[in-house]
PDB file of N, CA and C in Angstrom:
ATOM      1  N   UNK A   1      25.861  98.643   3.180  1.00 60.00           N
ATOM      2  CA  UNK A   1      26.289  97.359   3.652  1.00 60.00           C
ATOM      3  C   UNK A   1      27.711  97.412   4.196  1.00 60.00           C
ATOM      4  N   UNK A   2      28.632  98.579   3.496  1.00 71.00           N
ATOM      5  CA  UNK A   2      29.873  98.717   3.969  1.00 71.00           C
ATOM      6  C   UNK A   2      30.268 100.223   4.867  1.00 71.00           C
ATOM      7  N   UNK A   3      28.875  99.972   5.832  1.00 71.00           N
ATOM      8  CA  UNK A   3      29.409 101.159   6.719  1.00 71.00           C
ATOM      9  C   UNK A   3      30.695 101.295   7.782  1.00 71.00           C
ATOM     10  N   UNK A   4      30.414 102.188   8.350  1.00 76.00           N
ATOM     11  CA  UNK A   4      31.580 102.403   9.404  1.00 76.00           C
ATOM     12  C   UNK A   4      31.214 101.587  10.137  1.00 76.00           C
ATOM     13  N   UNK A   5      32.106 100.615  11.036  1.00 78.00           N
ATOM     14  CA  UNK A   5      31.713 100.222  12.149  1.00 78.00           C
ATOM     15  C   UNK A   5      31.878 100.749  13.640  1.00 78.00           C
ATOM     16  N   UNK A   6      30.920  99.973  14.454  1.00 78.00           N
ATOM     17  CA  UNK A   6      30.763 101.107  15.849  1.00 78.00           C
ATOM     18  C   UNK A   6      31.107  99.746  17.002  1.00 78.00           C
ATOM     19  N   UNK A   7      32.193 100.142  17.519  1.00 80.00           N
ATOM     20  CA  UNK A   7      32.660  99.257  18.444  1.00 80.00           C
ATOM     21  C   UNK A   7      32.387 100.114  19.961  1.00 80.00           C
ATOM     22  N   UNK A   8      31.796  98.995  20.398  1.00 80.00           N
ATOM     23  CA  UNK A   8      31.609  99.711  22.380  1.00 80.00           C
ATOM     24  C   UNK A   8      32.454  98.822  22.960  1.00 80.00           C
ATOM     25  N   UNK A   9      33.413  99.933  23.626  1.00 80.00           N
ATOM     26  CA  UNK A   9      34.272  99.274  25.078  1.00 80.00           C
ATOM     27  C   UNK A   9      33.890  99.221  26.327  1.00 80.00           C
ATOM     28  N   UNK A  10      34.127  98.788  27.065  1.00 77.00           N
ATOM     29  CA  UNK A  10      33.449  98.188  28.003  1.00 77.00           C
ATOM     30  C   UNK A  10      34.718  98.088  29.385  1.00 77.00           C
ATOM     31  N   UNK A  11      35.043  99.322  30.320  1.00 77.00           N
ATOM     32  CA  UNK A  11      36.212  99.722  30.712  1.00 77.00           C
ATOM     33  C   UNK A  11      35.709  99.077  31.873  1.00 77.00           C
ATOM     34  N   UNK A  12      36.536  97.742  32.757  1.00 75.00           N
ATOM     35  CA  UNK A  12      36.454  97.405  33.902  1.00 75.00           C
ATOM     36  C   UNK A  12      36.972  98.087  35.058  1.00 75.00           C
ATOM     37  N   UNK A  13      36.608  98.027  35.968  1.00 72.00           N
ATOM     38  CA  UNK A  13      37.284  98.832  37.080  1.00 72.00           C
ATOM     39  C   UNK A  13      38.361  98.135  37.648  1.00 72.00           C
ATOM     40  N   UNK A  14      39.665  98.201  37.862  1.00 71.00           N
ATOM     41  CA  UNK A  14      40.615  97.387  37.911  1.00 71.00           C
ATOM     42  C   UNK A  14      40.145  96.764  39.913  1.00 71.00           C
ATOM     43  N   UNK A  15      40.036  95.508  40.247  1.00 72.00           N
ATOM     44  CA  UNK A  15      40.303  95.223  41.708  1.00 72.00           C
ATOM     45  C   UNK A  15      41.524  95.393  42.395  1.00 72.00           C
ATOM     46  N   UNK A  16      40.889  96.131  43.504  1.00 78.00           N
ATOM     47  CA  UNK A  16      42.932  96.820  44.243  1.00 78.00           C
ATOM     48  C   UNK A  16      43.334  95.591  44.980  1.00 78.00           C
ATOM     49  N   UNK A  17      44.862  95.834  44.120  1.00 86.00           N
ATOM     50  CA  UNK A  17      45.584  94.732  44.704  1.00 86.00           C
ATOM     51  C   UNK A  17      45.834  94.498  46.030  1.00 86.00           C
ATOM     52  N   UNK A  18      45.692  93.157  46.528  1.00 89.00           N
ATOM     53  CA  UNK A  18      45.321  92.664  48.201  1.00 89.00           C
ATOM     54  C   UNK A  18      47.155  93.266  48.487  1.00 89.00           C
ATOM     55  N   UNK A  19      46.652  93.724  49.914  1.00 93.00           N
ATOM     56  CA  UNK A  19      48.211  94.384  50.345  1.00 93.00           C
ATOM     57  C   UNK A  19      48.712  93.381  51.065  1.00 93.00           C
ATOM     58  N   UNK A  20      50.129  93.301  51.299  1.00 91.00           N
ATOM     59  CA  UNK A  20      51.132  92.865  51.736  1.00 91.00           C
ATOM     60  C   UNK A  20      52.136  93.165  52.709  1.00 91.00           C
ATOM     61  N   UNK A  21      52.139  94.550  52.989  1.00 95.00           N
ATOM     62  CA  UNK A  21      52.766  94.774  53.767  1.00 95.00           C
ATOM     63  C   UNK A  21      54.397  94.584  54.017  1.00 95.00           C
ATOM     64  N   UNK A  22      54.887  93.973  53.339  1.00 96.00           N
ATOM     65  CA  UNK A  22      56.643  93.735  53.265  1.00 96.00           C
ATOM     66  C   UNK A  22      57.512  94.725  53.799  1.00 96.00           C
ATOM     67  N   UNK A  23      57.412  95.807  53.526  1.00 96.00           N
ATOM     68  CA  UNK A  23      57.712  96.729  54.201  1.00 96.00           C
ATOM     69  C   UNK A  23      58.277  96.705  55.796  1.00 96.00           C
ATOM     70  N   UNK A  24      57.061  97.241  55.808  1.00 96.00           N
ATOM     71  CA  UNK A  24      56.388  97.261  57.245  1.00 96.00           C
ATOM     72  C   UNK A  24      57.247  95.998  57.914  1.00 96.00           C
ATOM     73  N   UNK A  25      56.764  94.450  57.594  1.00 96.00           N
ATOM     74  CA  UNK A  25      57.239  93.672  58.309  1.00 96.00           C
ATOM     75  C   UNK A  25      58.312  93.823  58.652  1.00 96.00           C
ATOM     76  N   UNK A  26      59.585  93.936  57.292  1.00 96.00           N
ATOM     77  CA  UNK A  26      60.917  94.389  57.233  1.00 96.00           C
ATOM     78  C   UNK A  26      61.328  95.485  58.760  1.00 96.00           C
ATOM     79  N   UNK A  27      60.776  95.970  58.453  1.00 95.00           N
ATOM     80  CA  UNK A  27      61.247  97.295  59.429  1.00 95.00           C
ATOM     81  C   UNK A  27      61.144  96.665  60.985  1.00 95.00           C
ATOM     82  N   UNK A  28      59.586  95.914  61.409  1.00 95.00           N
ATOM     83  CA  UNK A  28      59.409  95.387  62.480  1.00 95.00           C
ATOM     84  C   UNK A  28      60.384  94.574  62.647  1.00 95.00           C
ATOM     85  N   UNK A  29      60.538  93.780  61.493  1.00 95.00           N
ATOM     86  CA  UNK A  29      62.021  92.484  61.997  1.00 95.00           C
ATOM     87  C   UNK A  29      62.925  93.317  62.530  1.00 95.00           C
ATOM     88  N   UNK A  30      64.032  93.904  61.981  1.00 94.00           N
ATOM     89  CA  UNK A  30      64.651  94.963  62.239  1.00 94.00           C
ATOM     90  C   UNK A  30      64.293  95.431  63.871  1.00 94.00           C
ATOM     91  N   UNK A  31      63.708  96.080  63.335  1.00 92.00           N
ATOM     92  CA  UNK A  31      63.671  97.490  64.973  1.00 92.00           C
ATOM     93  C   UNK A  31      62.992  97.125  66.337  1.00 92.00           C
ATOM     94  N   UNK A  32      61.553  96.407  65.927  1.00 87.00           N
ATOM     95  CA  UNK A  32      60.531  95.946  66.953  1.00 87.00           C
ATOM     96  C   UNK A  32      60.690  94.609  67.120  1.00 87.00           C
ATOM     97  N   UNK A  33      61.337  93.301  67.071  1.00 89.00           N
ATOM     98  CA  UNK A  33      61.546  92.039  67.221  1.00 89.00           C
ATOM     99  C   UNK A  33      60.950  91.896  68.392  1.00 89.00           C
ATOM    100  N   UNK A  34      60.024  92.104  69.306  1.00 87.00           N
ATOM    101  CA  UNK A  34      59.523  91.874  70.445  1.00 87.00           C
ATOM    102  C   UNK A  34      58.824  90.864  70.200  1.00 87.00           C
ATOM    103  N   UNK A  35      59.155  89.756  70.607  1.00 91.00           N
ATOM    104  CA  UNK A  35      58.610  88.024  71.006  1.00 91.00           C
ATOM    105  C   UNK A  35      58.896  87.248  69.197  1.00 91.00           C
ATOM    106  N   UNK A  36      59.484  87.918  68.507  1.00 94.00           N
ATOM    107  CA  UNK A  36      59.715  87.606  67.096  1.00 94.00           C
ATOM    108  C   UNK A  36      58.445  87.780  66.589  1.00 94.00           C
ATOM    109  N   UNK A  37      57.646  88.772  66.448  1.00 94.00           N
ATOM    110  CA  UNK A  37      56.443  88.921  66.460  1.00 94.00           C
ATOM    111  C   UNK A  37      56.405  89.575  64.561  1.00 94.00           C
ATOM    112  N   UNK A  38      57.700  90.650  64.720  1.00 94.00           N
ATOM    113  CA  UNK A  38      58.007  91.148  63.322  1.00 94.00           C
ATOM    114  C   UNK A  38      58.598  90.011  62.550  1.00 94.00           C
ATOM    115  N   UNK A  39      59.574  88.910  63.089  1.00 96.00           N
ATOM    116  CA  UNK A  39      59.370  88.128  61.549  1.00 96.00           C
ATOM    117  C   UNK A  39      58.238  87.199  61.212  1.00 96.00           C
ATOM    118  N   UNK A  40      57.822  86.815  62.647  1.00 97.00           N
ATOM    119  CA  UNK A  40      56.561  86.108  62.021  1.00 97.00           C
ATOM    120  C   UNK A  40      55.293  87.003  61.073  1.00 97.00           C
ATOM    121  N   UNK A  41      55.079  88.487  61.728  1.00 97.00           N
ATOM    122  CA  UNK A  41      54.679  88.671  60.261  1.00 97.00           C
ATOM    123  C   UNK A  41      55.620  89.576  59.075  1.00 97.00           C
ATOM    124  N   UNK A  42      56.325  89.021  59.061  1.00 97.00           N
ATOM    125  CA  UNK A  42      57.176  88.724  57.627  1.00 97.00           C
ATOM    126  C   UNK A  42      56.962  87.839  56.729  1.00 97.00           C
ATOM    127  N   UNK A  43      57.139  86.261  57.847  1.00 97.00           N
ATOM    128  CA  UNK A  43      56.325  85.281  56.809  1.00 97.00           C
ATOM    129  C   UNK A  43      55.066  85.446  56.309  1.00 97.00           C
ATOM    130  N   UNK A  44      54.333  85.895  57.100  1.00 98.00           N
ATOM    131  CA  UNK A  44      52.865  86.104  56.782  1.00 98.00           C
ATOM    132  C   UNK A  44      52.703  86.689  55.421  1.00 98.00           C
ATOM    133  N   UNK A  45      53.730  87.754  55.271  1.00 97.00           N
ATOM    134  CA  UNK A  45      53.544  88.937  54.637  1.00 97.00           C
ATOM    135  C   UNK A  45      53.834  88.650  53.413  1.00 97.00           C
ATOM    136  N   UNK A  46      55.271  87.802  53.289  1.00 97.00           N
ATOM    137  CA  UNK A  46      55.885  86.937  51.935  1.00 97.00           C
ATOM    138  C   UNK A  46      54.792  86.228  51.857  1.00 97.00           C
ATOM    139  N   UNK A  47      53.860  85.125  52.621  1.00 97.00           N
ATOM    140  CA  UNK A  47      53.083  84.452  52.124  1.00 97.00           C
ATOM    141  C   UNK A  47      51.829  84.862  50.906  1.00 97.00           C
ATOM    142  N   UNK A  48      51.155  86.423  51.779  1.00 96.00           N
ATOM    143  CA  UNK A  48      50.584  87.107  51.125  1.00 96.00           C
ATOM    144  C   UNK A  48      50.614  87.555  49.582  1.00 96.00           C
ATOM    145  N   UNK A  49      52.246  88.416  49.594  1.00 96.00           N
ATOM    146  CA  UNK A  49      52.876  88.100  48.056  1.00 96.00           C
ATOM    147  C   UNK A  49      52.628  87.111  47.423  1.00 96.00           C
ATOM    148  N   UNK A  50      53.087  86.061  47.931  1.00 96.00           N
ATOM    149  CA  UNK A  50      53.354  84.508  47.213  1.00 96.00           C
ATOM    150  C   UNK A  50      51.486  84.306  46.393  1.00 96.00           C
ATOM    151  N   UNK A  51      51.274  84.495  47.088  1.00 95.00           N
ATOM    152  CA  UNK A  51      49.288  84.431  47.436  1.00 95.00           C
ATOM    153  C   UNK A  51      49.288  85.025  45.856  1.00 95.00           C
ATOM    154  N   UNK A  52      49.172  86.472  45.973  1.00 94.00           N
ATOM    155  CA  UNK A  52      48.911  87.777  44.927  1.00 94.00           C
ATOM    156  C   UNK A  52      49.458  87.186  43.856  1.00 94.00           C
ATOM    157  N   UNK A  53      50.699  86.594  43.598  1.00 93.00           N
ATOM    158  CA  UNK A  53      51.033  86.282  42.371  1.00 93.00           C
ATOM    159  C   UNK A  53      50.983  85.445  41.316  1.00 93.00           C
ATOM    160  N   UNK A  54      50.292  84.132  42.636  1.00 94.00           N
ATOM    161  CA  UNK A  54      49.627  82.993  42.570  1.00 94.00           C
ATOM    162  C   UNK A  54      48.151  83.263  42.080  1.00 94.00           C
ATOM    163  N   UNK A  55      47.710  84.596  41.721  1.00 90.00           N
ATOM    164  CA  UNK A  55      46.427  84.958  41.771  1.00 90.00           C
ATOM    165  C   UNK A  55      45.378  84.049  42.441  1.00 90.00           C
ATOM    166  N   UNK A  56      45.535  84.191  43.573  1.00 93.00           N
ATOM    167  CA  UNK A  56      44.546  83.827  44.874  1.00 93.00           C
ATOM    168  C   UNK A  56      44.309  85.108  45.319  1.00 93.00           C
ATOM    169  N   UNK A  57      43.047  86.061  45.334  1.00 92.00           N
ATOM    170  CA  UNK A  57      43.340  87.177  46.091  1.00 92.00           C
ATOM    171  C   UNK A  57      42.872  86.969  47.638  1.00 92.00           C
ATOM    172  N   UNK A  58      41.658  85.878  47.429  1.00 93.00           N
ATOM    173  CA  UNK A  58      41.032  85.593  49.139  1.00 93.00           C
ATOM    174  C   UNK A  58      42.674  85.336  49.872  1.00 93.00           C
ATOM    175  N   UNK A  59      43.363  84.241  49.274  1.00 95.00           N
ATOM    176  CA  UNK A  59      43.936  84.226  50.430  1.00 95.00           C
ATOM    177  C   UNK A  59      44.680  85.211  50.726  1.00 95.00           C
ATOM    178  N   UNK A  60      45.526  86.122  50.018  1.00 95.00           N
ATOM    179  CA  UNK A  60      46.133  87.232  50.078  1.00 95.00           C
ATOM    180  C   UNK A  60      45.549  88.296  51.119  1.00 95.00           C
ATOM    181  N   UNK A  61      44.360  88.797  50.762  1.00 95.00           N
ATOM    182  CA  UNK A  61      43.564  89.662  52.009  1.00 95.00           C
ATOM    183  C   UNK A  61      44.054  88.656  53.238  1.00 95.00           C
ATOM    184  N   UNK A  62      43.725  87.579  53.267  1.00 96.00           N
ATOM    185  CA  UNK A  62      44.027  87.151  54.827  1.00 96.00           C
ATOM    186  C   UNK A  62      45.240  87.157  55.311  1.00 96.00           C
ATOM    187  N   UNK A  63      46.137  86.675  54.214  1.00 97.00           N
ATOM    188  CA  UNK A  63      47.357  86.461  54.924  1.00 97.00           C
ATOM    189  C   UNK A  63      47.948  87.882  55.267  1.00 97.00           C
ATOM    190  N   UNK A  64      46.962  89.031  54.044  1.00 96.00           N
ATOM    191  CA  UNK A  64      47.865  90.273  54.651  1.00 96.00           C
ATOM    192  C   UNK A  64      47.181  90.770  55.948  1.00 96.00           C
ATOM    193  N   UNK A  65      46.086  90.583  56.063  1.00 97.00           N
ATOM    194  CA  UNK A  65      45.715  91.283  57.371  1.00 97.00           C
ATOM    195  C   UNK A  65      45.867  90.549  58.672  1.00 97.00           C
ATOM    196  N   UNK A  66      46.704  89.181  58.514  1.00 97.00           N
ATOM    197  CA  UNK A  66      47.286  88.419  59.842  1.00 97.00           C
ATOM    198  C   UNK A  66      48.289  89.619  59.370  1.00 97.00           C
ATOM    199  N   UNK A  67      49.500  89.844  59.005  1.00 97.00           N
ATOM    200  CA  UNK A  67      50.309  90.263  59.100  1.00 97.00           C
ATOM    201  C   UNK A  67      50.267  91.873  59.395  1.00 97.00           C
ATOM    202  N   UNK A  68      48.775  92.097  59.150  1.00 97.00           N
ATOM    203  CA  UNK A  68      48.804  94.204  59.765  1.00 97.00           C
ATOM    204  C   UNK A  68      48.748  93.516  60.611  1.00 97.00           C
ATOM    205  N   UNK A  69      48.053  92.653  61.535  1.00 97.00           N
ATOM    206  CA  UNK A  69      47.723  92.851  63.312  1.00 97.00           C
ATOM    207  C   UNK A  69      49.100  92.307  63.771  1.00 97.00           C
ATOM    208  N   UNK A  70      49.345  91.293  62.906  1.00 97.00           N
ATOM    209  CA  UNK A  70      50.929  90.849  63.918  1.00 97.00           C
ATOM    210  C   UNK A  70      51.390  92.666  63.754  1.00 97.00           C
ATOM    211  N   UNK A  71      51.891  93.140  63.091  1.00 97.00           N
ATOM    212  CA  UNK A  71      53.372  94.333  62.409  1.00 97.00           C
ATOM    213  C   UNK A  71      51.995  95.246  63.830  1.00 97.00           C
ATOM    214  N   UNK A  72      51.500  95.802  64.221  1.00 97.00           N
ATOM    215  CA  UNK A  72      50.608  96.725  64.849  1.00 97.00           C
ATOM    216  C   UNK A  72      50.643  95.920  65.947  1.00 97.00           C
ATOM    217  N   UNK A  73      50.637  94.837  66.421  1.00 97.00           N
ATOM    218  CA  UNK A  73      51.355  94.398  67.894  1.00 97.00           C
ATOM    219  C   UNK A  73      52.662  94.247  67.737  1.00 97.00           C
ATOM    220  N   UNK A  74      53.466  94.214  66.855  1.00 96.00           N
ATOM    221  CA  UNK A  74      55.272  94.198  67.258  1.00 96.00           C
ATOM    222  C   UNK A  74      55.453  95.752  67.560  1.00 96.00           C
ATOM    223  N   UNK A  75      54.887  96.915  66.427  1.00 96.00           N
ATOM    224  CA  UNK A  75      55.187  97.948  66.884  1.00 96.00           C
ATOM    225  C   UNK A  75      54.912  98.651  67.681  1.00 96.00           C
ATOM    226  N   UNK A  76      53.286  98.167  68.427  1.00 96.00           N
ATOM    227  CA  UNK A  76      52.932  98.741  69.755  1.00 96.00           C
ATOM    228  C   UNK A  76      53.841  98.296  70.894  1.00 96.00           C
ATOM    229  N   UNK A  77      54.248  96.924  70.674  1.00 96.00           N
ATOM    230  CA  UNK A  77      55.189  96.378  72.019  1.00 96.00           C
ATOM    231  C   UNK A  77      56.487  96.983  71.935  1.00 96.00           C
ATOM    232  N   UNK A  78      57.194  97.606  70.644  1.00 95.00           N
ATOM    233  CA  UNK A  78      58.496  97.741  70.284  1.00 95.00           C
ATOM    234  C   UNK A  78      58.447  98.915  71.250  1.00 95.00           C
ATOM    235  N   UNK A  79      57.624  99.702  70.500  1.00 95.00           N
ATOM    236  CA  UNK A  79      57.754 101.519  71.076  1.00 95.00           C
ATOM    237  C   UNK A  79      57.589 101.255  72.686  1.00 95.00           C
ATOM    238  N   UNK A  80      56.648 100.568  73.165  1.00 96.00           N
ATOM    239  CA  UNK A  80      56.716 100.220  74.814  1.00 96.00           C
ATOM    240  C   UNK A  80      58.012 100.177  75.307  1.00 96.00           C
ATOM    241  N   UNK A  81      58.494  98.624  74.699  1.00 94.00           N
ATOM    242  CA  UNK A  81      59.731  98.505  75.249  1.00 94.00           C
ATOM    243  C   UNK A  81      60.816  99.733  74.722  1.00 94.00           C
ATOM    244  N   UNK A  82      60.500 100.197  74.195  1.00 94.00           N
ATOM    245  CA  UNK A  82      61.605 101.262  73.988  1.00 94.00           C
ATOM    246  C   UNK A  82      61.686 102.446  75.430  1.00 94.00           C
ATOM    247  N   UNK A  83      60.283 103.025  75.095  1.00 96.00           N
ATOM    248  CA  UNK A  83      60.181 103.535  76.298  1.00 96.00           C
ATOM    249  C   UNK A  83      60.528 103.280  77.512  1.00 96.00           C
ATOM    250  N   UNK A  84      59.936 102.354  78.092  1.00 96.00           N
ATOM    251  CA  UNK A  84      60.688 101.420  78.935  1.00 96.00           C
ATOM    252  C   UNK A  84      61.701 101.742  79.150  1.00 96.00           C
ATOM    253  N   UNK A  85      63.057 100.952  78.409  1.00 95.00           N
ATOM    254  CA  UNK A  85      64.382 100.931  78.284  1.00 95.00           C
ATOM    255  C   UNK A  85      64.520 102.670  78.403  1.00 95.00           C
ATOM    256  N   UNK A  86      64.111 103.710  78.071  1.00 96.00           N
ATOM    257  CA  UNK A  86      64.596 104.988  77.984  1.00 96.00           C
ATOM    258  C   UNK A  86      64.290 106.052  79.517  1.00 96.00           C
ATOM    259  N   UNK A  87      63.169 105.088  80.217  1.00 97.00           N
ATOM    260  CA  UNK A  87      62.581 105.162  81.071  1.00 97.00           C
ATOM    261  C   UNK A  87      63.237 105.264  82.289  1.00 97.00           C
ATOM    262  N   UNK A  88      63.897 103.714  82.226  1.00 97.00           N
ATOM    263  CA  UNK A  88      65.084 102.992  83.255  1.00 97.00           C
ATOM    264  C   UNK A  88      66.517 103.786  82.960  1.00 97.00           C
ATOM    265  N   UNK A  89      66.519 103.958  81.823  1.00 96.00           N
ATOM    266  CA  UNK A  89      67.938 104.795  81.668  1.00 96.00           C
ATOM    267  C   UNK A  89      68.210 105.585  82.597  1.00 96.00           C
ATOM    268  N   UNK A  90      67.227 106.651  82.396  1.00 96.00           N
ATOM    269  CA  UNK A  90      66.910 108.153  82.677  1.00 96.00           C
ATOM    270  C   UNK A  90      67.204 107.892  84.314  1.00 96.00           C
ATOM    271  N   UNK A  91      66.081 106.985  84.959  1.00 92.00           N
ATOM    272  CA  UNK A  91      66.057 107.094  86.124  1.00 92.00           C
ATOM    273  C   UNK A  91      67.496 106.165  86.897  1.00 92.00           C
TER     274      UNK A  91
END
């Protein structure tokens, strides 16, 4: 009646945390500002955070992946205009 007892755990798989990107935005504000494209997704990106901590993860996925396509059009336009500008130098 007073055996050992047998406990089963039951190990969840943790859900990966929705990304944010802060970084990234940071850097775009900074370097790529082409049409203010990097701080707008900055806000995006803080929003995202704000999201994650708020434990909302739906909205988090969204707000972070407005903010990859904004940060992936500031830095495609940045490096353009860079070129550009290095372009006109030269010549």
């Amino acid at each position: 009646a007073f055996g050992p007892t047998v406990t089963t755990y039951v190990q969840q798989n943790p859900d990966p945390s929705p990304q944010d990107f802060v970084l990234w935005s940071l850097f775009n504000t900074m370097f790529c500002n082409v049409f203010c494209l990097g701080f707008i997704a900055l806000a995006f990106s803080v929003k995202a955070r704000d999201r994650k901590i708020a434990q909302d993860p739906a909205s988090a996925v969204a707000f972070g992946k407005t903010a990859r396509s904004l940060n992936i059009a500031a830095l495609c336009l940045g490096v353009i205009t860079i070129i550009i500008g290095i372009v006109l130098l030269v010549i």
